[in-house]
mmCIF file of C-alpha atoms in Angstrom:
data_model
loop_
_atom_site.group_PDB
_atom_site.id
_atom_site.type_symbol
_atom_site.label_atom_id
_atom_site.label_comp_id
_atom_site.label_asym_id
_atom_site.label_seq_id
_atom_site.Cartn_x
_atom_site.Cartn_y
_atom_site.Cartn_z
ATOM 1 C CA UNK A 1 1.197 -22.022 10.114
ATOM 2 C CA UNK A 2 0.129 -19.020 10.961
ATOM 3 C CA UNK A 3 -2.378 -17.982 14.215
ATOM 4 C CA UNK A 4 -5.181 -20.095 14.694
ATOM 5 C CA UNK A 5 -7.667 -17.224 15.643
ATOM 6 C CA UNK A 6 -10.800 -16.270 14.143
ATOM 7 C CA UNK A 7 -14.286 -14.553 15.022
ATOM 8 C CA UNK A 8 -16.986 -16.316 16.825
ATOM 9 C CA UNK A 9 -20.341 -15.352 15.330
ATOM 10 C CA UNK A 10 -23.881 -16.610 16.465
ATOM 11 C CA UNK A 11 -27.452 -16.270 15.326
ATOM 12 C CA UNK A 12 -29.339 -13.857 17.947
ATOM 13 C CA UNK A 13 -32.865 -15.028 16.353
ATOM 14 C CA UNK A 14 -33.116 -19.010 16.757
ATOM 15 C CA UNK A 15 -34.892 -19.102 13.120
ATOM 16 C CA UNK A 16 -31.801 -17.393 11.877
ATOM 17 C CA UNK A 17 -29.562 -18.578 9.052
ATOM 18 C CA UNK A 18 -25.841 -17.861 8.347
ATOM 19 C CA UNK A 19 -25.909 -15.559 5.482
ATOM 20 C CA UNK A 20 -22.386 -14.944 5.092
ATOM 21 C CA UNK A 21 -19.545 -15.345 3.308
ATOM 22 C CA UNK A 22 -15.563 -16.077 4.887
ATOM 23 C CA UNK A 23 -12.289 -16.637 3.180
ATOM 24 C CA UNK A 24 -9.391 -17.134 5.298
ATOM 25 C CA UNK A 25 -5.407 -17.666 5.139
ATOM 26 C CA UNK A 26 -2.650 -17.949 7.174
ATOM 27 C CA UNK A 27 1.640 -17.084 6.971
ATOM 28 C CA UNK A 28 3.694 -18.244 9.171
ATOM 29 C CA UNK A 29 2.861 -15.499 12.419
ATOM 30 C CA UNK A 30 -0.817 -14.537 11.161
ATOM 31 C CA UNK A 31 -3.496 -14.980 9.664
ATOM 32 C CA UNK A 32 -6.570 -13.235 8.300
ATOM 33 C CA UNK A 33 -9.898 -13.332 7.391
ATOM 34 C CA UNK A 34 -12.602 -11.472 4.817
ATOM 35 C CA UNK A 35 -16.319 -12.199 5.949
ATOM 36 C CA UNK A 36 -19.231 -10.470 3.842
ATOM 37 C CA UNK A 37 -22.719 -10.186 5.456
ATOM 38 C CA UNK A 38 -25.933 -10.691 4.073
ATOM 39 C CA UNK A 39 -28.801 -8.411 6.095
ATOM 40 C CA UNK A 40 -29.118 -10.123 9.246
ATOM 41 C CA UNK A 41 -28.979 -9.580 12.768
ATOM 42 C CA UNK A 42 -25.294 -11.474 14.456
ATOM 43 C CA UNK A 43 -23.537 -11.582 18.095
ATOM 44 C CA UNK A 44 -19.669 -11.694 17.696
ATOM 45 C CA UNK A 45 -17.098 -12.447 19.529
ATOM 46 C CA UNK A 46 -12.878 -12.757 19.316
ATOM 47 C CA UNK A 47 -10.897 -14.375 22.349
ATOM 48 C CA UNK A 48 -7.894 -12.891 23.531
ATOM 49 C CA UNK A 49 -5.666 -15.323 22.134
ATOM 50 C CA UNK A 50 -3.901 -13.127 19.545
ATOM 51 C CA UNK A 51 -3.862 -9.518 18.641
ATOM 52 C CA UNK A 52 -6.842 -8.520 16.171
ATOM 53 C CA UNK A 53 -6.826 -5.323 13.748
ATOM 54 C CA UNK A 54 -9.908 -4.767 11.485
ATOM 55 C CA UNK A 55 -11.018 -2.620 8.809
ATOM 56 C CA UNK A 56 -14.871 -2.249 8.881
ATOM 57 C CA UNK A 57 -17.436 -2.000 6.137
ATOM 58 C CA UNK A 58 -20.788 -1.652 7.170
ATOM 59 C CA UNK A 59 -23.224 0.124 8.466
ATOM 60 C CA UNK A 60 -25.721 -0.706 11.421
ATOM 61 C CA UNK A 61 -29.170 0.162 12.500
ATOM 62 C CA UNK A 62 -28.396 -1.032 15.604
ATOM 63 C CA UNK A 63 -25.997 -2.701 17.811
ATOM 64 C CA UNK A 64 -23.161 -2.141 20.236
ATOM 65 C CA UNK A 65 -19.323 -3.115 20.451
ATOM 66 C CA UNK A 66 -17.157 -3.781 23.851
ATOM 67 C CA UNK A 67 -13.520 -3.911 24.504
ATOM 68 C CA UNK A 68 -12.892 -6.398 27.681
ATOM 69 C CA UNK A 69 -16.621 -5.991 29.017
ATOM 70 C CA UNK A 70 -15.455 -2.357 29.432
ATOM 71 C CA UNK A 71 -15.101 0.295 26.455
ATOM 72 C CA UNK A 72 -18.069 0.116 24.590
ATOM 73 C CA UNK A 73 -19.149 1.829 21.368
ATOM 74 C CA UNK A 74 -22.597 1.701 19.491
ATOM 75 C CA UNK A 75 -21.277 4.046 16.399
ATOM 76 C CA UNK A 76 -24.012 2.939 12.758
ATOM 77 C CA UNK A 77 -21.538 4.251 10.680
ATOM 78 C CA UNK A 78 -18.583 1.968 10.694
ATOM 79 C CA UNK A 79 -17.428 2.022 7.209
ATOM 80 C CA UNK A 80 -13.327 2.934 6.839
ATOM 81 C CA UNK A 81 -13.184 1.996 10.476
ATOM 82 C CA UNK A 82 -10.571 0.359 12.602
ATOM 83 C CA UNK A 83 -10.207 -1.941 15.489
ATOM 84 C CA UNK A 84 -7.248 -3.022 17.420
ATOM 85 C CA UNK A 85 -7.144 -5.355 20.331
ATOM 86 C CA UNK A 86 -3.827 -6.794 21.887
ATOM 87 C CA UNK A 87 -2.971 -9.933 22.910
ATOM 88 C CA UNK A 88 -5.149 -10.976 26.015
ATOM 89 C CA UNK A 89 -7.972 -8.693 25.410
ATOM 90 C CA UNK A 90 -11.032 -9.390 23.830
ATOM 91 C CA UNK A 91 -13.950 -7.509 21.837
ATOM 92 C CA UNK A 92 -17.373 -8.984 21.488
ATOM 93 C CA UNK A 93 -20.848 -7.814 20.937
ATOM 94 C CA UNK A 94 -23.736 -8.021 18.210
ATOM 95 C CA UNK A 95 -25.011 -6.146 14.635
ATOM 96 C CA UNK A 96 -28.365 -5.578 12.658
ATOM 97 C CA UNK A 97 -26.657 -5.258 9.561
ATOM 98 C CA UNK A 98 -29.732 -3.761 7.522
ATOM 99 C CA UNK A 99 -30.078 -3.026 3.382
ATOM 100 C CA UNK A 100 -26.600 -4.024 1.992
ATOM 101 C CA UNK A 101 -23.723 -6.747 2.149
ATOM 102 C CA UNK A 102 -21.471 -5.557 4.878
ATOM 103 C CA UNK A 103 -17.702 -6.772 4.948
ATOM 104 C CA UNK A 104 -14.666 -6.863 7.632
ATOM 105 C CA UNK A 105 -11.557 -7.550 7.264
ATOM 106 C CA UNK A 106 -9.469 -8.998 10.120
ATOM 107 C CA UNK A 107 -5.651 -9.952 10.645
ATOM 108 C CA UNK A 108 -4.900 -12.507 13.786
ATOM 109 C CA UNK A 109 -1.067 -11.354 14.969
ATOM 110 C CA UNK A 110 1.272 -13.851 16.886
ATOM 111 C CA UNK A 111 4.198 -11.866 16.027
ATOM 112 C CA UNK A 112 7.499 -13.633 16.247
ATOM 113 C CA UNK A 113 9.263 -13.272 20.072
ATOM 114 C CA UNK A 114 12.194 -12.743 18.746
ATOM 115 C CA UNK A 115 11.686 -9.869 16.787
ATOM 116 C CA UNK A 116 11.382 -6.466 19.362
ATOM 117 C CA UNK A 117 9.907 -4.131 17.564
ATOM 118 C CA UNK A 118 7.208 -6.656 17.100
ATOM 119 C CA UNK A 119 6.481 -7.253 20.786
ATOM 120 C CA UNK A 120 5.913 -3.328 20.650
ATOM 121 C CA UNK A 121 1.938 -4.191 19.569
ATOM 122 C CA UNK A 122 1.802 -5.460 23.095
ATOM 123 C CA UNK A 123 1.469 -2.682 24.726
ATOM 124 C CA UNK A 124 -0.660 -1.069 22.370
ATOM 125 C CA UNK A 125 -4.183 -0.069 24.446
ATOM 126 C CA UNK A 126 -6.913 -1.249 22.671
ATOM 127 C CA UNK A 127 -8.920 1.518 20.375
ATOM 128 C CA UNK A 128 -12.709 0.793 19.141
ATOM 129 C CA UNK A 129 -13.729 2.489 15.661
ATOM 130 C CA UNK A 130 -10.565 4.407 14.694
ATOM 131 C CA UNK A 131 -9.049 5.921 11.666
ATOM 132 C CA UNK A 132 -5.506 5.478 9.928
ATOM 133 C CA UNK A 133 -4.857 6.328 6.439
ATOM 134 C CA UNK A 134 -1.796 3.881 6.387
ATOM 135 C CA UNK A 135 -2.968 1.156 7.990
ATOM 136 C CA UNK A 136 -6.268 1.347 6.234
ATOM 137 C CA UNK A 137 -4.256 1.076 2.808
ATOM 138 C CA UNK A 138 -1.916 -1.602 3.728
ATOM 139 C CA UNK A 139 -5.075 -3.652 5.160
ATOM 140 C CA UNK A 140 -6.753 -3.091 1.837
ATOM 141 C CA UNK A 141 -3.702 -4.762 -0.182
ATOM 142 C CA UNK A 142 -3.638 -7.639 2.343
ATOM 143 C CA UNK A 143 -7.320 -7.511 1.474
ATOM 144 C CA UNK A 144 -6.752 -7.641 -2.065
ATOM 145 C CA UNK A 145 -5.129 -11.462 -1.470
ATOM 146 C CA UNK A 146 -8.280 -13.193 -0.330
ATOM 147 C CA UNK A 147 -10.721 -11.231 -2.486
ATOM 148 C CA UNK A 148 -8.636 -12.655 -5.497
ATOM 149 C CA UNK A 149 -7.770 -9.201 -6.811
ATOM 150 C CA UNK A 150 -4.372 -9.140 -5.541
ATOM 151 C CA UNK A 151 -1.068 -11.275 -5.895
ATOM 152 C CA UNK A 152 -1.135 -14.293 -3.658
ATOM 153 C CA UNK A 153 2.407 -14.758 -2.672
ATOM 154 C CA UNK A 154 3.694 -15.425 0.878
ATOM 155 C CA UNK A 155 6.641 -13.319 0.395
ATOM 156 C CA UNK A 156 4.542 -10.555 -0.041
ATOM 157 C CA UNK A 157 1.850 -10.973 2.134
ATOM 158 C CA UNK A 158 4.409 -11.233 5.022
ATOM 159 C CA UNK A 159 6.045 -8.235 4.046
ATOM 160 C CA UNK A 160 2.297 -5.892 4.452
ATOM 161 C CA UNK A 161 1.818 -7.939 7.467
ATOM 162 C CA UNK A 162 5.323 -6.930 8.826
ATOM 163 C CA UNK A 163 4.565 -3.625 7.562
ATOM 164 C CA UNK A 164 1.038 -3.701 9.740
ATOM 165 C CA UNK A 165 2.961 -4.497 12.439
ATOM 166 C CA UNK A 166 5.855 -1.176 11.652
ATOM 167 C CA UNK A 167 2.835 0.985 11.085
ATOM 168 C CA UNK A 168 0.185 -0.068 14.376
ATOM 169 C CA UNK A 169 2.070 1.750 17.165
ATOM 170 C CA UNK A 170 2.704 5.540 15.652
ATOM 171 C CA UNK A 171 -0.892 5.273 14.629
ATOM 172 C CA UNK A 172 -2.179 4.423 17.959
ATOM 173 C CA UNK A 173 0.366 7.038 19.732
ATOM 174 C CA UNK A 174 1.390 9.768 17.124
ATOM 175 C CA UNK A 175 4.234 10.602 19.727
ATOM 176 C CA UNK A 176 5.799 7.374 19.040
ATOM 177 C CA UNK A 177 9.181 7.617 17.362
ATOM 178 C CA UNK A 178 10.034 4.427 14.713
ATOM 179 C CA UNK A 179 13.494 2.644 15.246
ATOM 180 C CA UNK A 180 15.986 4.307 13.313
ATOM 181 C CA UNK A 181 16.691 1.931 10.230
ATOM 182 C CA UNK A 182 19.752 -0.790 10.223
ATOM 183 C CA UNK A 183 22.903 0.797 9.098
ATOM 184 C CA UNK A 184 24.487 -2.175 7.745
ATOM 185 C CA UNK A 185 23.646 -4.402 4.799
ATOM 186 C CA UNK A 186 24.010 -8.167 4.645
ATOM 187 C CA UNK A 187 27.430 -9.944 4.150
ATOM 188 C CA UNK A 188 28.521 -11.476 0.519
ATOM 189 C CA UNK A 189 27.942 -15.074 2.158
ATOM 190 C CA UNK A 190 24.181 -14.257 3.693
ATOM 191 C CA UNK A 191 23.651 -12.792 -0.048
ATOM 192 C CA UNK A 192 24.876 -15.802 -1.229
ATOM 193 C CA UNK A 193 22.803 -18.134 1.003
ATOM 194 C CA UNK A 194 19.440 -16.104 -0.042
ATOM 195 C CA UNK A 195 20.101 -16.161 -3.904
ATOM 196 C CA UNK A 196 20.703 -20.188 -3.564
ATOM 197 C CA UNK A 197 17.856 -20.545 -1.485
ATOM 198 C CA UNK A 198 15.360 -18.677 -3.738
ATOM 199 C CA UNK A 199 16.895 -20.185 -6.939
ATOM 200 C CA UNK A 200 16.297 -23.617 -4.936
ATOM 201 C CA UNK A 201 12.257 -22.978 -4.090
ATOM 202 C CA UNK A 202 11.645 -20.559 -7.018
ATOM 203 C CA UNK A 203 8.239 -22.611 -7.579
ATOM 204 C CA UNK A 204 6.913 -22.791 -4.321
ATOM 205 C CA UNK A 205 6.397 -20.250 -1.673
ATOM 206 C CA UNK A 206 8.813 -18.316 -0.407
ATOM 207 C CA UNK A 207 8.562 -16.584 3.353
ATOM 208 C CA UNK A 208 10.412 -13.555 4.256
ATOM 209 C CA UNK A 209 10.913 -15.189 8.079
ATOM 210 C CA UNK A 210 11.863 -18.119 5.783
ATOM 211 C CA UNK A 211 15.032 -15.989 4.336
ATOM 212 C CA UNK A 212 15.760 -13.997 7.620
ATOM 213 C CA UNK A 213 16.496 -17.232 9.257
ATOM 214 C CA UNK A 214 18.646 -18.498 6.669
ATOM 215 C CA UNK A 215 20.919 -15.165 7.645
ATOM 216 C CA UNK A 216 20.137 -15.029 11.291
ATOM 217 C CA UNK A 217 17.948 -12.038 11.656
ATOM 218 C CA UNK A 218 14.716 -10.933 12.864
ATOM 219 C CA UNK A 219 11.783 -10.560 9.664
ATOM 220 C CA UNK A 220 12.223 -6.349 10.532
ATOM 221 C CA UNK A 221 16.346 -6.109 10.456
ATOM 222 C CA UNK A 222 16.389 -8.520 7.154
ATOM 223 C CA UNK A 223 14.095 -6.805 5.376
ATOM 224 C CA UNK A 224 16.034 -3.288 5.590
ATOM 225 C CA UNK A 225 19.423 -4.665 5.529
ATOM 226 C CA UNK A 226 18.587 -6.841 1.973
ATOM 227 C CA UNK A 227 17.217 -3.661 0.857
ATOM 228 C CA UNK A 228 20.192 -1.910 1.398
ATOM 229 C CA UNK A 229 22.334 -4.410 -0.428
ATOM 230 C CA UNK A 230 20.667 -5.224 -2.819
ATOM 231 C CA UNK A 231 17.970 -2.276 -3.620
ATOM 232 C CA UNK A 232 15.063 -3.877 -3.743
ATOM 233 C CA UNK A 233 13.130 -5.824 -1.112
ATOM 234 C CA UNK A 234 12.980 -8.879 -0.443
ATOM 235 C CA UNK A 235 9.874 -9.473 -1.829
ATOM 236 C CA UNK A 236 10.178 -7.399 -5.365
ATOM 237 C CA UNK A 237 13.759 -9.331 -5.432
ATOM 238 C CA UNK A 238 11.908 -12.865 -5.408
ATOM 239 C CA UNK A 239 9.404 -11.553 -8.147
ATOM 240 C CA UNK A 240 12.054 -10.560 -10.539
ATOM 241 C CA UNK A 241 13.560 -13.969 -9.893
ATOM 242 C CA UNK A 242 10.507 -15.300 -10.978
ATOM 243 C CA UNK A 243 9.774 -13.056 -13.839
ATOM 244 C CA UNK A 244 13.303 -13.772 -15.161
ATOM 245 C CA UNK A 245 13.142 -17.479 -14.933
ATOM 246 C CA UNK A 246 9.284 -17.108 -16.731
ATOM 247 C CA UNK A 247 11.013 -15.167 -19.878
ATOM 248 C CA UNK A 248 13.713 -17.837 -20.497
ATOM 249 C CA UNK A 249 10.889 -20.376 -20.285
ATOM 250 C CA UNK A 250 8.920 -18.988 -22.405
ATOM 251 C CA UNK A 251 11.030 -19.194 -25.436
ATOM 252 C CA UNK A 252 10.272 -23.623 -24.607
ATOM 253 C CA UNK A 253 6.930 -23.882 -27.225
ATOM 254 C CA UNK A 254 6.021 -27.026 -26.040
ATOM 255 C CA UNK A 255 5.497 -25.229 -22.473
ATOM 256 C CA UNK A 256 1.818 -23.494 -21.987
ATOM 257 C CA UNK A 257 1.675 -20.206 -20.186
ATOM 258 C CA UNK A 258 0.057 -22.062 -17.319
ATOM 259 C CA UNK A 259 2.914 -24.419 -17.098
ATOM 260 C CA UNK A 260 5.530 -21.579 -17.083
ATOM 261 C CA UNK A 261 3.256 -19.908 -14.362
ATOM 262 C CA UNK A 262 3.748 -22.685 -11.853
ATOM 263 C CA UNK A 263 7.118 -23.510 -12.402
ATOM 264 C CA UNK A 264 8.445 -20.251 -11.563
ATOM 265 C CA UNK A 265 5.805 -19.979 -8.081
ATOM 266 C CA UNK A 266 2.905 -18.425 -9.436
ATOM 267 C CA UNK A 267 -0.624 -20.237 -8.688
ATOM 268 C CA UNK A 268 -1.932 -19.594 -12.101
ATOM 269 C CA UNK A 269 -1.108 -18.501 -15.891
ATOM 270 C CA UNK A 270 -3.971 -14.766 -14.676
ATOM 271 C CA UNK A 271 -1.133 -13.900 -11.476
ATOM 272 C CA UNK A 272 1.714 -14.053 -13.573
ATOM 273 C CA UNK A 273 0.058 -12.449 -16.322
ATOM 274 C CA UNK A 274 -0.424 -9.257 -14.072
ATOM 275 C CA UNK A 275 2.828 -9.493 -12.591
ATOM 276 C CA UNK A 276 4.504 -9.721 -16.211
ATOM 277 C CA UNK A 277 2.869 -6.545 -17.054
ATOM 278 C CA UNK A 278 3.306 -4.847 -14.030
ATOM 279 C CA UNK A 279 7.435 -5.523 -14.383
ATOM 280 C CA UNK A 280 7.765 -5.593 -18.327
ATOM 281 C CA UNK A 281 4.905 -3.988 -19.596
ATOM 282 C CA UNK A 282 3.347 -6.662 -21.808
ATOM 283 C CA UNK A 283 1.851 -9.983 -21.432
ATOM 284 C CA UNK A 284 3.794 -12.665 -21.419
ATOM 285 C CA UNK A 285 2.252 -13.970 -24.783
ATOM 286 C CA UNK A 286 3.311 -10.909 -26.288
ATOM 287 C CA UNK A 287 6.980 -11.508 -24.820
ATOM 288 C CA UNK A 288 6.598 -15.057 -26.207
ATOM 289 C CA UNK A 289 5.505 -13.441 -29.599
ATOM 290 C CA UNK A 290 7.997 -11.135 -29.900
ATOM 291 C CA UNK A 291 10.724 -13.096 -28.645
ATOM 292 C CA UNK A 292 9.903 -15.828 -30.390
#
């Protein structure tokens, strides 16, 4: 699952060592990848093989960047900064990352064919060292998945990657104009098909491009025309499925909270306890307690 790509690093200094850090994941069209940097001096590079957006944290006392041996940047102050680089192009060069851990975050993009506002990316121009408010913010929520802090379900990770994908061309042309939004909902059968399907794989992962095939549609059209229907995405609708199903569990004493937590999809007893809260307001012990 998921693209296959990933930054090339090397040691410049032959007595070098590799003081860093890397957490990666993958969905079904992309993946992504959090590295953290010790002081130390690296060369870098990411093949063309997929299209690469990154959020930057660090600053450098020296170094330079290149876009395709061609557009070239060597900017210290990198923190809050983006790159993007489509499909076929590539960006290498090197750091002296000097006096604190430095970070980037990266997402690999092999958008699904089928979907055309996806292939739009494609003829994106690559940008070195940019700003965007929104993409910066849905980056840091993808973010929040492999630094632990966030909620590490595929349903919703898809849905900030689809929305990286929605977001990437206004912010590199601010001319661009976004596809007007689907008039029409789905049909009481495709509804039908979803709810059965989620009910069916409530404790595993769920994909959004998992439920837009069931229906027929590309990951962008289903995710507008479900929210239409039903009023909620489909993301939020999969974690109330999963908060409902916890609640009736819960009233089962010889079931721990842990237990509970992976039966309805959750990885452990700490991710449903935050999303418990964040849809009920209390912990599901509390629930338990109270409902007992």
């Amino acid at each position: 699952m998921g693209s296959g790509a990933k930054i090339e690093w090397h040691q410049r200094h032959p007595d070098a060592h590799y003081p860093f850090l890397v957490r990666r994941m993958s969905w079904s069209w992309f993946s992504a990848e959090l590295v953290r940097i010790q002081p130390t001096e690296l060369g870098y590079r990411v093949k063309g093989d997929a299209a690469y957006l990154a959020l930057h944290d660090f600053v450098r006392s020296d170094g330079e960047t290149t876009i395709n041996g061609g557009s070239r940047s060597t900017l210290t102050d990198v923190r809050d900064k983006l790159t993007f680089v489509p499909l076929g192009s590539s960006v290498e060069g090197w750091n002296r990352f000097k006096g604190r851990v430095s970070s980037i975050f990266a997402v690999h993009f092999t958008p699904p064919s089928s979907d055309h506002h996806a292939s739009d990316i494609s003829s994106i121009a690559p940008s070195l060292y940019f700003e965007n408010n929104n993409l910066k913010a849905t980056l840091e929520k993808l973010q929040s998945i492999l630094d632990g802090s966030g909620i590490d379900d595929p349903a919703y990770a898809e849905t900030l990657g689809l929305l990286l994908l929605w977001e990437l061309p206004s912010a590199a042309n601010p001319k661009y104009t976004l596809p007007s939004p689907a008039r029409g909902g789905l049909t009481a059968l495709q509804l039908k098909r979803i709810k059965e399907f989620v009910d069916a794989h409530i404790s595993k992962g769920i994909a959004i491009s998992e439920l837009a095939s069931l229906v027929g549609l590309s990951p962008f059209h289903f995710i507008r025309a479900f929210k239409r229907s039903v009023g909620l995405s489909p993301y939020q609708y999969v974690l109330s499925e999963r908060i409902g199903l916890a609640k009736e569990m819960l009233s089962r004493r010889d079931l721990s909270i842990a237990d509970v937590a992976l039966a309805v999809g959750f990885s452990d007893a700490s991710q449903l306890n935050r999303v418990f809260v964040k849809l009920t307001g209390i912990t599901p012990s509390v629930f338990r307690r109270e409902n007992g």
